[in-house]
Amino acid sequence: MFRVAHRDHSGVPLLHPGVAGLGLAAALLGELVLTGRIEIHAGLVYVLDRHPPVDALAHTVLDHLAGEQRPLPVRTWLAFLARFAYIEVADRMRRAGHVREHVARRLFGRTVRYVPTDMNTAAWPWARLSSQLSRGRPLDVFDVALGGLVLATDLHRMVLSGRSAEVSAQLRGALVAAPPPVRELVEYTESAVGAAVTIAAT
């Protein structure tokens, strides 16, 4: 999700920071869903497997979820994780050598961009997904989850030219057959993004 949310050659973000945070928060939850660590049912997040993942960030997120005495709503976890998801995922990408920090000094502070170290690697997730869709091939559950979050954050309108409506319909069709936890995660993310955009516009 981080790669899709940035220009593959420059690292320029394609999303408002608040929307990017929610999208990456959802992606972190999605990782745990797809690896069988958590379940999403009726709007609540349930921990199924407390064994720590190898990845440090996934471990941290799972610790947060497991630390609660009762299941909490998806929307609560999205709001909580969105506060640090962007920085933490960017740091994970940096440590793995996929991006490098580019700091620009400005009159009123500084801005940080995460520039891909390999443009082909950065472009691959969306290129793969787009290729599968254009050829009418079935998507695996990982691509359906990614595509769903691309829809939820409205990214498909920015990374496509002229095909956004067609791809949106294809992805929504794929979501119908997705596992219920993936569908719920996408639905709650789309709702959270819509609320965040409304607040930012007022």
GROMACS .gro file of C-alpha atoms in nm:
model
  202
    1MET     CA    1   0.000   0.000   0.000
    2PHE     CA    2   0.287   0.239   0.080
    3ARG     CA    3   0.433   0.193  -0.268
    4VAL     CA    4   0.102   0.251  -0.445
    5ALA     CA    5   0.040   0.567  -0.241
    6HIS     CA    6   0.355   0.739  -0.377
    7ARG     CA    7   0.498   0.826  -0.718
    8ASP     CA    8   0.728   0.541  -0.811
    9HIS     CA    9   1.006   0.769  -0.938
   10SER     CA   10   1.003   1.053  -0.686
   11GLY     CA   11   0.828   0.933  -0.373
   12VAL     CA   12   0.582   1.224  -0.390
   13PRO     CA   13   0.274   1.129  -0.185
   14LEU     CA   14  -0.053   1.086  -0.374
   15LEU     CA   15  -0.277   1.109  -0.069
   16HIS     CA   16  -0.359   1.366   0.197
   17PRO     CA   17  -0.163   1.271   0.513
   18GLY     CA   18  -0.480   1.187   0.704
   19VAL     CA   19  -0.606   0.957   0.429
   20ALA     CA   20  -0.263   0.798   0.387
   21GLY     CA   21  -0.252   0.727   0.760
   22LEU     CA   22  -0.589   0.553   0.749
   23GLY     CA   23  -0.497   0.354   0.440
   24LEU     CA   24  -0.173   0.232   0.594
   25ALA     CA   25  -0.346   0.160   0.926
   26ALA     CA   26  -0.588  -0.060   0.734
   27ALA     CA   27  -0.298  -0.225   0.552
   28LEU     CA   28  -0.135  -0.312   0.886
   29LEU     CA   29  -0.459  -0.469   1.005
   30GLY     CA   30  -0.492  -0.643   0.669
   31GLU     CA   31  -0.150  -0.804   0.709
   32LEU     CA   32  -0.261  -0.956   1.038
   33VAL     CA   33  -0.593  -1.070   0.889
   34LEU     CA   34  -0.425  -1.240   0.594
   35THR     CA   35  -0.168  -1.415   0.814
   36GLY     CA   36  -0.440  -1.549   1.045
   37ARG     CA   37  -0.339  -1.342   1.348
   38ILE     CA   38  -0.668  -1.152   1.376
   39GLU     CA   39  -1.030  -1.178   1.265
   40ILE     CA   40  -1.275  -0.899   1.185
   41HIS     CA   41  -1.639  -0.980   1.246
   42ALA     CA   42  -1.943  -0.754   1.290
   43GLY     CA   43  -1.720  -0.448   1.310
   44LEU     CA   44  -1.495  -0.581   1.587
   45VAL     CA   45  -1.133  -0.698   1.583
   46TYR     CA   46  -1.059  -1.032   1.750
   47VAL     CA   47  -0.709  -1.165   1.817
   48LEU     CA   48  -0.681  -1.530   1.710
   49ASP     CA   49  -0.307  -1.593   1.739
   50ARG     CA   50  -0.087  -1.406   1.986
   51HIS     CA   51   0.241  -1.554   1.861
   52PRO     CA   52   0.458  -1.256   1.760
   53PRO     CA   53   0.515  -1.206   1.386
   54VAL     CA   54   0.874  -1.189   1.263
   55ASP     CA   55   0.827  -0.833   1.138
   56ALA     CA   56   0.881  -0.581   1.419
   57LEU     CA   57   0.601  -0.345   1.315
   58ALA     CA   58   0.347  -0.626   1.277
   59HIS     CA   59   0.458  -0.747   1.622
   60THR     CA   60   0.396  -0.401   1.769
   61VAL     CA   61   0.050  -0.374   1.612
   62LEU     CA   62  -0.047  -0.721   1.734
   63ASP     CA   63   0.072  -0.631   2.085
   64HIS     CA   64  -0.159  -0.328   2.083
   65LEU     CA   65  -0.454  -0.541   1.974
   66ALA     CA   66  -0.383  -0.821   2.221
   67GLY     CA   67  -0.335  -0.575   2.505
   68GLU     CA   68  -0.706  -0.493   2.521
   69GLN     CA   69  -0.931  -0.696   2.750
   70ARG     CA   70  -1.215  -0.704   2.499
   71PRO     CA   71  -1.247  -0.671   2.120
   72LEU     CA   72  -1.261  -0.312   2.000
   73PRO     CA   73  -1.424  -0.175   1.683
   74VAL     CA   74  -1.233  -0.162   1.355
   75ARG     CA   75  -1.292   0.213   1.339
   76THR     CA   76  -1.125   0.256   1.680
   77TRP     CA   77  -0.814   0.070   1.567
   78LEU     CA   78  -0.802   0.257   1.237
   79ALA     CA   79  -0.807   0.590   1.419
   80PHE     CA   80  -0.543   0.475   1.668
   81LEU     CA   81  -0.304   0.316   1.418
   82ALA     CA   82  -0.341   0.603   1.170
   83ARG     CA   83  -0.157   0.828   1.415
   84PHE     CA   84   0.174   0.650   1.357
   85ALA     CA   85   0.119   0.415   1.062
   86TYR     CA   86   0.278   0.637   0.798
   87ILE     CA   87   0.602   0.702   0.985
   88GLU     CA   88   0.635   0.342   1.103
   89VAL     CA   89   0.570   0.189   0.761
   90ALA     CA   90   0.809   0.438   0.599
   91ASP     CA   91   1.073   0.342   0.854
   92ARG     CA   92   1.016  -0.027   0.783
   93MET     CA   93   1.062   0.043   0.411
   94ARG     CA   94   1.377   0.247   0.481
   95ARG     CA   95   1.532  -0.023   0.699
   96ALA     CA   96   1.465  -0.280   0.426
   97GLY     CA   97   1.642  -0.058   0.173
   98HIS     CA   98   1.335   0.011  -0.040
   99VAL     CA   99   1.332   0.389   0.013
  100ARG     CA  100   1.570   0.663   0.121
  101GLU     CA  101   1.480   0.979   0.308
  102HIS     CA  102   1.499   1.306   0.118
  103VAL     CA  103   1.479   1.609   0.347
  104ALA     CA  104   1.397   1.950   0.202
  105ARG     CA  105   1.447   2.261   0.414
  106ARG     CA  106   1.171   2.517   0.391
  107LEU     CA  107   1.119   2.864   0.529
  108PHE     CA  108   0.875   2.736   0.792
  109GLY     CA  109   1.030   2.397   0.857
  110ARG     CA  110   1.121   2.092   0.655
  111THR     CA  111   0.951   1.823   0.450
  112VAL     CA  112   1.053   1.459   0.425
  113ARG     CA  113   0.997   1.244   0.118
  114TYR     CA  114   1.067   0.874   0.090
  115VAL     CA  115   1.223   0.821  -0.251
  116PRO     CA  116   1.219   0.464  -0.391
  117THR     CA  117   1.563   0.310  -0.437
  118ASP     CA  118   1.432   0.105  -0.731
  119MET     CA  119   1.154   0.245  -0.949
  120ASN     CA  120   1.057  -0.097  -1.090
  121THR     CA  121   1.015  -0.245  -0.744
  122ALA     CA  122   0.813   0.058  -0.634
  123ALA     CA  123   0.581   0.030  -0.935
  124TRP     CA  124   0.540  -0.348  -0.916
  125PRO     CA  125   0.240  -0.387  -0.678
  126TRP     CA  126   0.011  -0.166  -0.882
  127ALA     CA  127   0.153  -0.286  -1.215
  128ARG     CA  128   0.082  -0.646  -1.114
  129LEU     CA  129  -0.269  -0.566  -0.997
  130SER     CA  130  -0.347  -0.358  -1.304
  131SER     CA  131  -0.214  -0.632  -1.533
  132GLN     CA  132  -0.428  -0.898  -1.368
  133LEU     CA  133  -0.737  -0.681  -1.402
  134SER     CA  134  -0.673  -0.585  -1.765
  135ARG     CA  135  -0.629  -0.952  -1.859
  136GLY     CA  136  -0.940  -1.060  -1.672
  137ARG     CA  137  -0.745  -1.294  -1.445
  138PRO     CA  138  -0.869  -1.382  -1.097
  139LEU     CA  139  -0.703  -1.197  -0.811
  140ASP     CA  140  -0.558  -1.371  -0.508
  141VAL     CA  141  -0.671  -1.254  -0.166
  142PHE     CA  142  -0.364  -1.031  -0.118
  143ASP     CA  143  -0.435  -0.843  -0.441
  144VAL     CA  144  -0.804  -0.816  -0.355
  145ALA     CA  145  -0.711  -0.662  -0.019
  146LEU     CA  146  -0.469  -0.418  -0.184
  147GLY     CA  147  -0.723  -0.331  -0.452
  148GLY     CA  148  -0.991  -0.279  -0.190
  149LEU     CA  149  -0.774  -0.035   0.001
  150VAL     CA  150  -0.685   0.145  -0.322
  151LEU     CA  151  -1.060   0.190  -0.373
  152ALA     CA  152  -1.122   0.292  -0.013
  153THR     CA  153  -0.863   0.569  -0.033
  154ASP     CA  154  -0.967   0.673  -0.386
  155LEU     CA  155  -0.616   0.604  -0.513
  156HIS     CA  156  -0.745   0.436  -0.829
  157ARG     CA  157  -0.845   0.779  -0.964
  158MET     CA  158  -0.486   0.903  -0.928
  159VAL     CA  159  -0.285   0.609  -1.055
  160LEU     CA  160  -0.500   0.547  -1.362
  161SER     CA  161  -0.579   0.759  -1.664
  162GLY     CA  162  -0.921   0.704  -1.815
  163ARG     CA  163  -0.986   0.359  -1.663
  164SER     CA  164  -1.075   0.444  -1.305
  165ALA     CA  165  -1.446   0.364  -1.341
  166GLU     CA  166  -1.375   0.032  -1.514
  167VAL     CA  167  -1.113  -0.074  -1.259
  168SER     CA  168  -1.336   0.036  -0.971
  169ALA     CA  169  -1.613  -0.193  -1.100
  170GLN     CA  170  -1.369  -0.483  -1.142
  171LEU     CA  171  -1.228  -0.441  -0.792
  172ARG     CA  172  -1.572  -0.413  -0.634
  173GLY     CA  173  -1.669  -0.730  -0.816
  174ALA     CA  174  -1.362  -0.907  -0.676
  175LEU     CA  175  -1.446  -0.785  -0.326
  176VAL     CA  176  -1.785  -0.958  -0.339
  177ALA     CA  177  -1.606  -1.293  -0.336
  178ALA     CA  178  -1.338  -1.189  -0.083
  179PRO     CA  179  -1.329  -1.333   0.270
  180PRO     CA  180  -1.571  -1.143   0.499
  181PRO     CA  181  -1.292  -0.995   0.717
  182VAL     CA  182  -1.131  -0.838   0.409
  183ARG     CA  183  -1.464  -0.697   0.292
  184GLU     CA  184  -1.535  -0.550   0.636
  185LEU     CA  185  -1.189  -0.396   0.660
  186VAL     CA  186  -1.233  -0.226   0.323
  187GLU     CA  187  -1.583  -0.104   0.412
  188TYR     CA  188  -1.474   0.048   0.742
  189THR     CA  189  -1.168   0.204   0.584
  190GLU     CA  190  -1.379   0.363   0.311
  191SER     CA  191  -1.614   0.499   0.577
  192ALA     CA  192  -1.326   0.638   0.785
  193VAL     CA  193  -1.166   0.799   0.480
  194GLY     CA  194  -1.499   0.959   0.382
  195ALA     CA  195  -1.539   1.104   0.731
  196ALA     CA  196  -1.180   1.234   0.731
  197VAL     CA  197  -1.224   1.402   0.392
  198THR     CA  198  -1.550   1.563   0.507
  199ILE     CA  199  -1.385   1.701   0.821
  200ALA     CA  200  -1.087   1.833   0.622
  201ALA     CA  201  -1.322   2.009   0.380
  202THR     CA  202  -1.513   2.195   0.652
   0.00000   0.00000   0.00000
